[in-house]
Amino acid sequence: MDIQSFGRKLAHAVPASAPMLKAAHRSGARLRGGLNQIWPDLVRARTEKITIAITAHCNLRCTGCRYGRDFMPGSQLPYALVAGVLEDAAKANIPAVRLYGGEPLLHPELPRMIETASRLGIGAYVTSNGLVLDRKIDALHAAGLRKVTIGYYGQGDAYDRYVQRPGRHARLVESLDAVRAAYGPDRLDLQFNFLLSRQTATIEDFEHVRRFAERYDARVQIDIVHYSLPYFQDGPELDLQFRPEDEERVTRLVEHLVKVKARQPHILTESPASLASIGDWALRQEKMRIACDAGKLLWIGADGSVKLCYVAFDLGNLHDTRLSQMLYTPAHHEAARNAFQLNCPNCHCERGARVEKHGPSFRRYAEAARTLATQP
Ligand code: SF4
Ligand code: SF4
């Protein structure tokens, strides 16, 4: 095993309570990032996580999403195809997969996929809207599932308006109450992915999700509204997207997030430096030219298409070619190099890791976070 593979395995194995080891890993990654800036030809694909959209079906109709409507309509990956991916991933020492959709809990073979990943030693987690988690969790937990991340789009009526289905926030609460009653935080890790858009970028909205996370002993990840995902849509009148006039309230929110991180370090998933960069990612969008390490990702769509990342660099289709024949080919390494050099639409995916691994950005935002945290 080479030193980089060892470092990656260590970082995945080490719990969040080992900050020194994680910091050492990030310093090593920054050093490698610096070398890659000088010699980009050195960049290679090294897959650490595969994100698989196992189904395009969904039981919600979120304003910012095309799944369940006109994005890959009706597509769903059969178990055998996903099992082949997991087998190839295990052989290639890829440590993690994320199963999502669409709504992955609607796929009848999800427990079997989790069971296969567990048997092969791959850490699998699920990203869901959580609405039917209470009905599925027993089978999933028995199969080995230990982490679920859940999209959070506001509280009460705001949630129902965003998902375009009345009564769904109440159903989410009912589902999560039942899940937590049966599976405490020592048995199931829950995380809310809070969609930060022009509609939700207020301290009040964030405080709703922070309290929601406290109620369920969960963490919060901030997901900035996208502008280049193929399955994203901007909403009527582009009213999800940030505009220049939003700068002041986004700045106030970022200051609040950094202070919350200082008070409750475990409730927010990302580092203070990453939080301090949120305003720039939201407002400057593709002008944020920070090298992308999507060479560590792979994305698989519900129609079997394989890309380097959520947005770009087609590598093939699982209906024609096994994953093992797409991994670490010249085309795969070239895609990783192009991602690093941002020969792509330059989205904000992996923004936290990108800030952490880019020395000048890390120093700038870490300093900004220190200043914000100590402001009265
Ligand atoms: S964002 Fe998720 S829950 Fe909402 S419609 Fe899209 S796939 Fe469904
Ligand atoms: S910045 Fe480019 S390579 Fe990176 S995830 Fe976005 S589109 Fe893909």
mmCIF file of C-alpha atoms and ligand atoms in Angstrom:
data_model
loop_
_atom_site.group_PDB
_atom_site.id
_atom_site.type_symbol
_atom_site.label_atom_id
_atom_site.label_comp_id
_atom_site.label_asym_id
_atom_site.label_seq_id
_atom_site.Cartn_x
_atom_site.Cartn_y
_atom_site.Cartn_z
ATOM 1 C CA MET A 1 0.000 0.000 0.000
ATOM 2 C CA ASP A 2 1.461 3.405 -0.930
ATOM 3 C CA ILE A 3 1.674 6.272 1.567
ATOM 4 C CA GLN A 4 -1.292 8.143 0.028
ATOM 5 C CA SER A 5 -3.534 5.081 0.197
ATOM 6 C CA PHE A 6 -2.475 4.572 3.802
ATOM 7 C CA GLY A 7 -3.293 8.202 4.610
ATOM 8 C CA ARG A 8 -6.727 7.912 3.004
ATOM 9 C CA LYS A 9 -7.551 4.687 4.803
ATOM 10 C CA LEU A 10 -6.420 6.253 8.070
ATOM 11 C CA ALA A 11 -8.574 9.336 7.516
ATOM 12 C CA HIS A 12 -11.645 7.162 6.875
ATOM 13 C CA ALA A 13 -10.908 4.909 9.817
ATOM 14 C CA VAL A 14 -10.262 7.704 12.290
ATOM 15 C CA PRO A 15 -13.342 9.002 14.099
ATOM 16 C CA ALA A 16 -14.183 12.702 14.164
ATOM 17 C CA SER A 17 -12.821 12.787 17.719
ATOM 18 C CA ALA A 18 -9.218 12.434 16.477
ATOM 19 C CA PRO A 19 -8.668 15.962 15.157
ATOM 20 C CA MET A 20 -4.862 15.849 15.314
ATOM 21 C CA LEU A 21 -4.631 12.878 12.983
ATOM 22 C CA LYS A 22 -7.162 14.412 10.622
ATOM 23 C CA ALA A 23 -5.294 17.735 10.668
ATOM 24 C CA ALA A 24 -2.067 15.883 9.825
ATOM 25 C CA HIS A 25 -3.819 14.149 6.937
ATOM 26 C CA ARG A 26 -5.129 17.508 5.659
ATOM 27 C CA SER A 27 -1.644 19.061 5.901
ATOM 28 C CA GLY A 28 -0.314 16.195 3.784
ATOM 29 C CA ALA A 29 -3.125 16.753 1.290
ATOM 30 C CA ARG A 30 -2.234 20.484 1.109
ATOM 31 C CA LEU A 31 1.375 19.589 0.434
ATOM 32 C CA ARG A 32 0.331 17.250 -2.375
ATOM 33 C CA GLY A 33 -2.037 19.927 -3.685
ATOM 34 C CA GLY A 34 0.856 22.403 -3.814
ATOM 35 C CA LEU A 35 3.026 19.935 -5.727
ATOM 36 C CA ASN A 36 0.176 19.270 -8.139
ATOM 37 C CA GLN A 37 -0.181 23.013 -8.778
ATOM 38 C CA ILE A 38 3.448 23.043 -9.923
ATOM 39 C CA TRP A 39 3.289 19.727 -11.812
ATOM 40 C CA PRO A 40 -0.375 19.099 -12.794
ATOM 41 C CA ASP A 41 0.749 16.133 -14.893
ATOM 42 C CA LEU A 42 1.272 14.337 -11.568
ATOM 43 C CA VAL A 43 -2.480 14.361 -10.831
ATOM 44 C CA ARG A 44 -3.980 10.880 -10.891
ATOM 45 C CA ALA A 45 -7.487 9.575 -10.244
ATOM 46 C CA ARG A 46 -7.643 7.924 -6.799
ATOM 47 C CA THR A 47 -11.255 7.067 -6.066
ATOM 48 C CA GLU A 48 -12.258 7.386 -2.411
ATOM 49 C CA LYS A 49 -16.041 7.415 -2.745
ATOM 50 C CA ILE A 50 -18.590 6.359 -5.344
ATOM 51 C CA THR A 51 -21.947 8.121 -5.337
ATOM 52 C CA ILE A 52 -24.654 5.970 -6.909
ATOM 53 C CA ALA A 53 -28.111 7.233 -7.867
ATOM 54 C CA ILE A 54 -29.812 3.858 -7.548
ATOM 55 C CA THR A 55 -33.174 5.193 -8.712
ATOM 56 C CA ALA A 56 -34.560 8.285 -10.412
ATOM 57 C CA HIS A 57 -37.973 7.806 -8.749
ATOM 58 C CA CYS A 58 -38.888 10.165 -5.963
ATOM 59 C CA ASN A 59 -41.879 10.729 -3.686
ATOM 60 C CA LEU A 60 -41.255 14.505 -3.493
ATOM 61 C CA ARG A 61 -41.169 17.251 -6.097
ATOM 62 C CA CYS A 62 -38.523 19.639 -4.782
ATOM 63 C CA THR A 63 -38.448 23.014 -6.492
ATOM 64 C CA GLY A 64 -34.712 22.788 -7.184
ATOM 65 C CA CYS A 65 -34.664 19.219 -8.501
ATOM 66 C CA ARG A 66 -35.660 17.405 -11.686
ATOM 67 C CA TYR A 67 -35.613 13.837 -10.304
ATOM 68 C CA GLY A 68 -38.936 12.079 -10.421
ATOM 69 C CA ARG A 69 -39.919 14.259 -13.372
ATOM 70 C CA ASP A 70 -37.774 14.877 -16.447
ATOM 71 C CA PHE A 71 -34.296 13.734 -15.319
ATOM 72 C CA MET A 72 -33.640 10.099 -16.286
ATOM 73 C CA PRO A 73 -37.401 9.407 -15.944
ATOM 74 C CA GLY A 74 -38.172 5.826 -14.926
ATOM 75 C CA SER A 75 -34.505 4.813 -14.621
ATOM 76 C CA GLN A 76 -33.449 2.488 -11.839
ATOM 77 C CA LEU A 77 -30.314 0.402 -11.363
ATOM 78 C CA PRO A 78 -30.900 -3.343 -10.943
ATOM 79 C CA TYR A 79 -29.296 -5.046 -7.949
ATOM 80 C CA ALA A 80 -26.899 -7.068 -10.140
ATOM 81 C CA LEU A 81 -25.401 -3.914 -11.655
ATOM 82 C CA VAL A 82 -24.886 -2.287 -8.252
ATOM 83 C CA ALA A 83 -23.426 -5.522 -6.852
ATOM 84 C CA GLY A 84 -20.931 -5.535 -9.745
ATOM 85 C CA VAL A 85 -19.925 -1.973 -8.886
ATOM 86 C CA LEU A 86 -19.451 -2.913 -5.234
ATOM 87 C CA GLU A 87 -17.361 -5.957 -6.126
ATOM 88 C CA ASP A 88 -15.130 -3.903 -8.432
ATOM 89 C CA ALA A 89 -14.872 -1.145 -5.808
ATOM 90 C CA ALA A 90 -13.820 -3.637 -3.137
ATOM 91 C CA LYS A 91 -11.142 -5.088 -5.421
ATOM 92 C CA ALA A 92 -9.842 -1.559 -6.038
ATOM 93 C CA ASN A 93 -9.809 -0.756 -2.267
ATOM 94 C CA ILE A 94 -12.394 2.020 -2.624
ATOM 95 C CA PRO A 95 -13.561 2.522 0.954
ATOM 96 C CA ALA A 96 -16.948 4.265 0.664
ATOM 97 C CA VAL A 97 -20.153 4.451 -1.360
ATOM 98 C CA ARG A 98 -23.090 6.784 -1.035
ATOM 99 C CA LEU A 99 -26.408 5.421 -2.248
ATOM 100 C CA TYR A 100 -28.916 8.079 -3.192
ATOM 101 C CA GLY A 101 -31.350 8.994 -5.944
ATOM 102 C CA GLY A 102 -34.031 10.135 -6.528
ATOM 103 C CA GLU A 103 -35.246 8.630 -3.303
ATOM 104 C CA PRO A 104 -33.174 5.502 -2.575
ATOM 105 C CA LEU A 105 -35.622 4.143 0.015
ATOM 106 C CA LEU A 106 -38.052 3.517 -2.865
ATOM 107 C CA HIS A 107 -35.651 0.929 -4.346
ATOM 108 C CA PRO A 108 -36.831 -2.501 -3.139
ATOM 109 C CA GLU A 109 -33.287 -3.936 -3.242
ATOM 110 C CA LEU A 110 -31.609 -1.253 -1.119
ATOM 111 C CA PRO A 111 -31.184 -3.515 1.964
ATOM 112 C CA ARG A 112 -29.540 -6.142 -0.237
ATOM 113 C CA MET A 113 -27.159 -3.521 -1.662
ATOM 114 C CA ILE A 114 -26.221 -2.400 1.867
ATOM 115 C CA GLU A 115 -25.729 -6.003 2.933
ATOM 116 C CA THR A 116 -23.438 -6.630 -0.063
ATOM 117 C CA ALA A 117 -21.382 -3.500 0.642
ATOM 118 C CA SER A 118 -21.037 -4.501 4.317
ATOM 119 C CA ARG A 119 -19.934 -8.012 3.373
ATOM 120 C CA LEU A 120 -17.317 -6.578 1.009
ATOM 121 C CA GLY A 121 -15.998 -4.187 3.676
ATOM 122 C CA ILE A 122 -17.209 -1.010 1.966
ATOM 123 C CA GLY A 123 -18.656 1.724 4.157
ATOM 124 C CA ALA A 124 -22.075 2.446 2.624
ATOM 125 C CA TYR A 125 -24.381 5.239 3.647
ATOM 126 C CA VAL A 126 -27.652 6.531 2.275
ATOM 127 C CA THR A 127 -28.855 10.016 1.400
ATOM 128 C CA SER A 128 -32.637 10.179 1.580
ATOM 129 C CA ASN A 129 -35.484 12.583 2.154
ATOM 130 C CA GLY A 130 -36.263 10.459 5.228
ATOM 131 C CA LEU A 131 -40.031 10.366 4.699
ATOM 132 C CA VAL A 132 -40.326 6.579 4.836
ATOM 133 C CA LEU A 133 -37.181 5.874 6.839
ATOM 134 C CA ASP A 134 -39.245 4.680 9.821
ATOM 135 C CA ARG A 135 -40.745 1.919 7.640
ATOM 136 C CA LYS A 136 -37.413 0.795 6.203
ATOM 137 C CA ILE A 137 -34.855 1.270 8.962
ATOM 138 C CA ASP A 138 -35.118 -2.182 10.577
ATOM 139 C CA ALA A 139 -34.166 -4.008 7.369
ATOM 140 C CA LEU A 140 -31.485 -1.454 6.515
ATOM 141 C CA HIS A 141 -29.902 -1.505 9.962
ATOM 142 C CA ALA A 142 -29.919 -5.302 9.982
ATOM 143 C CA ALA A 143 -28.125 -5.155 6.604
ATOM 144 C CA GLY A 144 -25.390 -2.982 8.129
ATOM 145 C CA LEU A 145 -26.494 0.619 7.517
ATOM 146 C CA ARG A 146 -25.103 2.969 10.165
ATOM 147 C CA LYS A 147 -25.391 6.417 8.581
ATOM 148 C CA VAL A 148 -28.205 8.309 6.857
ATOM 149 C CA THR A 149 -27.995 11.864 5.547
ATOM 150 C CA ILE A 150 -31.288 13.653 5.026
ATOM 151 C CA GLY A 151 -32.123 16.678 2.890
ATOM 152 C CA TYR A 152 -33.563 19.526 4.980
ATOM 153 C CA TYR A 153 -35.417 22.288 3.164
ATOM 154 C CA GLY A 154 -36.908 24.432 5.899
ATOM 155 C CA GLN A 155 -39.423 24.050 8.660
ATOM 156 C CA GLY A 156 -43.155 23.341 8.502
ATOM 157 C CA ASP A 157 -44.927 25.111 5.651
ATOM 158 C CA ALA A 158 -41.630 26.300 4.123
ATOM 159 C CA TYR A 159 -40.562 22.653 3.749
ATOM 160 C CA ASP A 160 -43.923 21.663 2.274
ATOM 161 C CA ARG A 161 -43.790 24.520 -0.219
ATOM 162 C CA TYR A 162 -40.258 23.582 -1.320
ATOM 163 C CA VAL A 163 -41.077 19.880 -1.765
ATOM 164 C CA GLN A 164 -44.438 20.806 -3.342
ATOM 165 C CA ARG A 165 -46.365 18.320 -1.223
ATOM 166 C CA PRO A 166 -48.573 19.355 1.731
ATOM 167 C CA GLY A 167 -48.056 17.722 5.113
ATOM 168 C CA ARG A 168 -44.651 16.264 4.354
ATOM 169 C CA HIS A 169 -42.727 18.097 7.062
ATOM 170 C CA ALA A 170 -45.076 16.574 9.648
ATOM 171 C CA ARG A 171 -44.460 13.141 8.074
ATOM 172 C CA LEU A 172 -40.679 13.712 8.241
ATOM 173 C CA VAL A 173 -40.932 14.546 11.953
ATOM 174 C CA GLU A 174 -43.085 11.466 12.587
ATOM 175 C CA SER A 175 -40.605 9.282 10.691
ATOM 176 C CA LEU A 176 -37.542 10.681 12.493
ATOM 177 C CA ASP A 177 -39.186 10.455 15.926
ATOM 178 C CA ALA A 178 -39.803 6.746 15.324
ATOM 179 C CA VAL A 179 -36.309 6.140 13.919
ATOM 180 C CA ARG A 180 -34.568 7.830 16.835
ATOM 181 C CA ALA A 181 -36.770 6.072 19.392
ATOM 182 C CA ALA A 182 -35.611 2.742 17.971
ATOM 183 C CA TYR A 183 -32.012 3.617 17.046
ATOM 184 C CA GLY A 184 -30.070 5.985 19.282
ATOM 185 C CA PRO A 185 -27.042 7.954 18.086
ATOM 186 C CA ASP A 186 -24.694 5.142 19.138
ATOM 187 C CA ARG A 187 -26.440 2.868 16.610
ATOM 188 C CA LEU A 188 -27.311 5.249 13.774
ATOM 189 C CA ASP A 189 -25.544 8.406 12.655
ATOM 190 C CA LEU A 190 -27.969 11.038 11.304
ATOM 191 C CA GLN A 191 -27.004 14.156 9.376
ATOM 192 C CA PHE A 192 -29.191 16.888 7.907
ATOM 193 C CA ASN A 193 -28.083 18.405 4.618
ATOM 194 C CA PHE A 194 -29.417 21.948 4.874
ATOM 195 C CA LEU A 195 -30.063 23.483 1.461
ATOM 196 C CA LEU A 196 -28.710 27.019 1.598
ATOM 197 C CA SER A 197 -30.475 29.093 -1.040
ATOM 198 C CA ARG A 198 -31.627 32.676 -1.397
ATOM 199 C CA GLN A 199 -34.829 31.485 0.361
ATOM 200 C CA THR A 200 -33.090 29.997 3.417
ATOM 201 C CA ALA A 201 -29.947 32.083 3.933
ATOM 202 C CA THR A 202 -30.996 33.619 7.218
ATOM 203 C CA ILE A 203 -29.901 33.069 10.782
ATOM 204 C CA GLU A 204 -33.479 32.179 11.661
ATOM 205 C CA ASP A 205 -33.655 29.401 9.034
ATOM 206 C CA PHE A 206 -30.314 28.007 10.120
ATOM 207 C CA GLU A 207 -31.408 28.059 13.758
ATOM 208 C CA HIS A 208 -34.436 25.932 12.801
ATOM 209 C CA VAL A 209 -32.199 23.231 11.378
ATOM 210 C CA ARG A 210 -29.693 23.523 14.247
ATOM 211 C CA ARG A 211 -32.468 22.906 16.773
ATOM 212 C CA PHE A 212 -33.860 20.116 14.584
ATOM 213 C CA ALA A 213 -30.407 18.513 14.614
ATOM 214 C CA GLU A 214 -30.189 18.848 18.402
ATOM 215 C CA ARG A 215 -33.587 17.181 18.751
ATOM 216 C CA TYR A 216 -32.365 14.140 16.807
ATOM 217 C CA ASP A 217 -28.752 14.149 17.996
ATOM 218 C CA ALA A 218 -27.637 14.776 14.427
ATOM 219 C CA ARG A 219 -25.116 16.939 12.587
ATOM 220 C CA VAL A 220 -25.704 19.580 9.913
ATOM 221 C CA GLN A 221 -23.993 19.878 6.550
ATOM 222 C CA ILE A 222 -24.493 23.068 4.568
ATOM 223 C CA ASP A 223 -25.314 22.397 0.900
ATOM 224 C CA ILE A 224 -25.187 25.578 -1.151
ATOM 225 C CA VAL A 225 -27.781 25.724 -3.884
ATOM 226 C CA HIS A 226 -26.268 24.493 -7.140
ATOM 227 C CA TYR A 227 -25.951 26.175 -10.483
ATOM 228 C CA SER A 228 -24.499 23.484 -12.767
ATOM 229 C CA LEU A 229 -25.839 20.088 -11.683
ATOM 230 C CA PRO A 230 -27.631 18.415 -14.592
ATOM 231 C CA TYR A 231 -30.581 17.544 -12.343
ATOM 232 C CA PHE A 232 -30.795 20.939 -10.669
ATOM 233 C CA GLN A 233 -33.282 23.634 -11.640
ATOM 234 C CA ASP A 234 -33.259 27.221 -10.432
ATOM 235 C CA GLY A 235 -36.917 27.529 -9.472
ATOM 236 C CA PRO A 236 -39.401 30.050 -10.830
ATOM 237 C CA GLU A 237 -37.806 33.467 -11.515
ATOM 238 C CA LEU A 238 -34.423 31.985 -10.474
ATOM 239 C CA ASP A 239 -35.578 32.592 -6.916
ATOM 240 C CA LEU A 240 -33.319 29.952 -5.354
ATOM 241 C CA GLN A 241 -30.131 31.496 -6.706
ATOM 242 C CA PHE A 242 -28.170 34.102 -4.818
ATOM 243 C CA ARG A 243 -27.973 37.636 -6.142
ATOM 244 C CA PRO A 244 -25.419 40.378 -5.377
ATOM 245 C CA GLU A 245 -27.892 42.136 -3.079
ATOM 246 C CA ASP A 246 -27.889 39.058 -0.795
ATOM 247 C CA GLU A 247 -24.302 39.694 0.279
ATOM 248 C CA GLU A 248 -25.055 41.418 3.567
ATOM 249 C CA ARG A 249 -27.359 38.722 4.988
ATOM 250 C CA VAL A 250 -25.109 35.917 3.690
ATOM 251 C CA THR A 251 -22.177 37.582 5.468
ATOM 252 C CA ARG A 252 -24.204 37.802 8.709
ATOM 253 C CA LEU A 253 -25.160 34.137 8.392
ATOM 254 C CA VAL A 254 -21.556 33.050 7.777
ATOM 255 C CA GLU A 255 -20.455 34.942 10.885
ATOM 256 C CA HIS A 256 -23.199 33.161 12.837
ATOM 257 C CA LEU A 257 -22.143 29.743 11.472
ATOM 258 C CA VAL A 258 -18.518 30.284 12.485
ATOM 259 C CA LYS A 259 -19.617 31.270 15.999
ATOM 260 C CA VAL A 260 -21.883 28.221 16.284
ATOM 261 C CA LYS A 261 -18.955 26.066 15.184
ATOM 262 C CA ALA A 262 -16.816 27.557 17.972
ATOM 263 C CA ARG A 263 -19.579 26.842 20.552
ATOM 264 C CA GLN A 264 -20.802 23.464 19.250
ATOM 265 C CA PRO A 265 -17.970 22.047 17.134
ATOM 266 C CA HIS A 266 -19.690 18.726 16.433
ATOM 267 C CA ILE A 267 -23.000 20.031 15.145
ATOM 268 C CA LEU A 268 -21.574 21.388 11.874
ATOM 269 C CA THR A 269 -19.714 18.894 9.705
ATOM 270 C CA GLU A 270 -17.242 21.281 8.104
ATOM 271 C CA SER A 271 -14.214 23.156 9.392
ATOM 272 C CA PRO A 272 -14.243 26.833 10.442
ATOM 273 C CA ALA A 273 -12.204 27.714 7.328
ATOM 274 C CA SER A 274 -14.711 25.969 5.095
ATOM 275 C CA LEU A 275 -17.628 27.744 6.807
ATOM 276 C CA ALA A 276 -15.893 31.103 6.370
ATOM 277 C CA SER A 277 -15.686 30.469 2.617
ATOM 278 C CA ILE A 278 -19.443 29.844 2.159
ATOM 279 C CA GLY A 279 -20.269 33.437 1.235
ATOM 280 C CA ASP A 280 -17.754 33.454 -1.599
ATOM 281 C CA TRP A 281 -18.937 30.107 -2.995
ATOM 282 C CA ALA A 282 -22.573 31.261 -2.863
ATOM 283 C CA LEU A 283 -22.038 34.673 -4.408
ATOM 284 C CA ARG A 284 -18.973 34.337 -6.668
ATOM 285 C CA GLN A 285 -19.905 30.853 -7.964
ATOM 286 C CA GLU A 286 -17.738 29.802 -10.942
ATOM 287 C CA LYS A 287 -15.347 32.672 -10.252
ATOM 288 C CA MET A 288 -14.037 30.653 -7.282
ATOM 289 C CA ARG A 289 -11.023 29.126 -9.000
ATOM 290 C CA ILE A 290 -9.898 26.618 -6.362
ATOM 291 C CA ALA A 291 -8.478 23.365 -7.746
ATOM 292 C CA CYS A 292 -10.960 20.492 -7.611
ATOM 293 C CA ASP A 293 -9.984 17.090 -6.307
ATOM 294 C CA ALA A 294 -12.851 15.286 -8.025
ATOM 295 C CA GLY A 295 -10.218 12.682 -8.949
ATOM 296 C CA LYS A 296 -11.266 11.092 -5.652
ATOM 297 C CA LEU A 297 -14.924 10.795 -6.773
ATOM 298 C CA LEU A 298 -17.039 8.763 -9.137
ATOM 299 C CA TRP A 299 -20.705 9.379 -9.867
ATOM 300 C CA ILE A 300 -23.083 6.771 -11.257
ATOM 301 C CA GLY A 301 -26.495 7.767 -12.581
ATOM 302 C CA ALA A 302 -29.709 5.754 -12.412
ATOM 303 C CA ASP A 303 -29.333 5.056 -16.153
ATOM 304 C CA GLY A 304 -25.914 3.445 -15.575
ATOM 305 C CA SER A 305 -23.860 6.406 -16.789
ATOM 306 C CA VAL A 306 -20.541 6.887 -15.020
ATOM 307 C CA LYS A 307 -18.906 10.284 -14.590
ATOM 308 C CA LEU A 308 -15.966 11.533 -12.606
ATOM 309 C CA CYS A 309 -18.160 13.952 -10.664
ATOM 310 C CA TYR A 310 -21.827 14.943 -10.421
ATOM 311 C CA VAL A 311 -21.446 17.389 -13.288
ATOM 312 C CA ALA A 312 -18.780 16.415 -15.808
ATOM 313 C CA PHE A 313 -16.359 13.940 -17.439
ATOM 314 C CA ASP A 314 -18.252 10.952 -18.868
ATOM 315 C CA LEU A 315 -16.389 7.678 -18.411
ATOM 316 C CA GLY A 316 -18.887 5.173 -19.859
ATOM 317 C CA ASN A 317 -22.033 3.259 -18.997
ATOM 318 C CA LEU A 318 -22.387 0.227 -16.727
ATOM 319 C CA HIS A 319 -24.884 -1.343 -19.119
ATOM 320 C CA ASP A 320 -21.983 -1.772 -21.592
ATOM 321 C CA THR A 321 -18.853 -1.850 -19.478
ATOM 322 C CA ARG A 322 -17.928 -3.010 -15.967
ATOM 323 C CA LEU A 323 -16.642 -0.415 -13.553
ATOM 324 C CA SER A 324 -13.302 -2.240 -13.329
ATOM 325 C CA GLN A 325 -12.710 -1.426 -17.000
ATOM 326 C CA MET A 326 -13.314 2.304 -16.417
ATOM 327 C CA LEU A 327 -11.227 2.645 -13.252
ATOM 328 C CA TYR A 328 -7.731 4.109 -13.518
ATOM 329 C CA THR A 329 -7.676 4.097 -17.315
ATOM 330 C CA PRO A 330 -5.857 6.914 -19.173
ATOM 331 C CA ALA A 331 -9.285 8.595 -19.666
ATOM 332 C CA HIS A 332 -9.999 8.401 -15.931
ATOM 333 C CA HIS A 333 -6.629 9.953 -15.004
ATOM 334 C CA GLU A 334 -7.062 12.613 -17.666
ATOM 335 C CA ALA A 335 -10.490 13.501 -16.235
ATOM 336 C CA ALA A 336 -8.891 13.870 -12.784
ATOM 337 C CA ARG A 337 -6.250 16.214 -14.255
ATOM 338 C CA ASN A 338 -8.909 18.270 -16.034
ATOM 339 C CA ALA A 339 -10.927 18.488 -12.815
ATOM 340 C CA PHE A 340 -7.864 19.694 -10.922
ATOM 341 C CA GLN A 341 -7.258 22.368 -13.551
ATOM 342 C CA LEU A 342 -10.978 23.274 -13.586
ATOM 343 C CA ASN A 343 -11.481 22.501 -17.258
ATOM 344 C CA CYS A 344 -15.122 22.009 -16.322
ATOM 345 C CA PRO A 345 -18.187 24.106 -15.313
ATOM 346 C CA ASN A 346 -16.437 24.676 -11.929
ATOM 347 C CA CYS A 347 -19.188 24.013 -9.433
ATOM 348 C CA HIS A 348 -18.852 24.161 -5.645
ATOM 349 C CA CYS A 349 -18.962 20.407 -5.037
ATOM 350 C CA GLU A 350 -16.384 19.280 -2.479
ATOM 351 C CA ARG A 351 -15.831 22.930 -1.585
ATOM 352 C CA GLY A 352 -14.736 22.124 1.990
ATOM 353 C CA ALA A 353 -12.016 19.695 0.917
ATOM 354 C CA ARG A 354 -10.934 22.072 -1.843
ATOM 355 C CA VAL A 355 -10.429 24.927 0.609
ATOM 356 C CA GLU A 356 -8.624 22.623 3.042
ATOM 357 C CA LYS A 357 -6.249 21.324 0.371
ATOM 358 C CA HIS A 358 -5.383 24.624 -1.288
ATOM 359 C CA GLY A 359 -2.780 26.354 0.870
ATOM 360 C CA PRO A 360 -3.525 30.025 0.005
ATOM 361 C CA SER A 361 -7.307 29.530 0.324
ATOM 362 C CA PHE A 362 -6.949 27.589 3.543
ATOM 363 C CA ARG A 363 -4.787 30.289 5.148
ATOM 364 C CA ARG A 364 -7.137 33.057 3.995
ATOM 365 C CA TYR A 365 -10.354 31.440 5.228
ATOM 366 C CA ALA A 366 -8.829 30.036 8.421
ATOM 367 C CA GLU A 367 -7.735 33.568 9.309
ATOM 368 C CA ALA A 368 -11.207 34.923 8.412
ATOM 369 C CA ALA A 369 -12.790 32.266 10.653
ATOM 370 C CA ARG A 370 -10.524 33.185 13.583
ATOM 371 C CA THR A 371 -11.504 36.839 13.193
ATOM 372 C CA LEU A 372 -15.240 36.098 12.902
ATOM 373 C CA ALA A 373 -15.216 33.729 15.887
ATOM 374 C CA THR A 374 -13.790 36.386 18.191
ATOM 375 C CA GLN A 375 -16.009 39.267 17.022
ATOM 376 C CA PRO A 376 -18.506 40.335 19.689
HETATM 377 S S1 SF4 B 1 -34.059 16.785 -4.003
HETATM 378 FE FE1 SF4 B 1 -34.171 14.651 -3.371
HETATM 379 S S2 SF4 B 1 -36.150 14.508 -2.292
HETATM 380 FE FE2 SF4 B 1 -36.231 16.365 -3.512
HETATM 381 S S3 SF4 B 1 -37.211 15.758 -5.478
HETATM 382 FE FE3 SF4 B 1 -34.977 15.629 -5.729
HETATM 383 S S4 SF4 B 1 -34.451 13.523 -5.289
HETATM 384 FE FE4 SF4 B 1 -36.503 13.914 -4.440
HETATM 385 S S1 SF4 B 2 -15.471 21.751 -9.948
HETATM 386 FE FE1 SF4 B 2 -15.571 20.700 -11.927
HETATM 387 S S2 SF4 B 2 -14.589 18.714 -11.612
HETATM 388 FE FE2 SF4 B 2 -15.067 19.579 -9.609
HETATM 389 S S3 SF4 B 2 -17.012 18.644 -9.040
HETATM 390 FE FE3 SF4 B 2 -17.437 20.638 -10.045
HETATM 391 S S4 SF4 B 2 -17.717 20.237 -12.228
HETATM 392 FE FE4 SF4 B 2 -16.761 18.438 -11.282
#
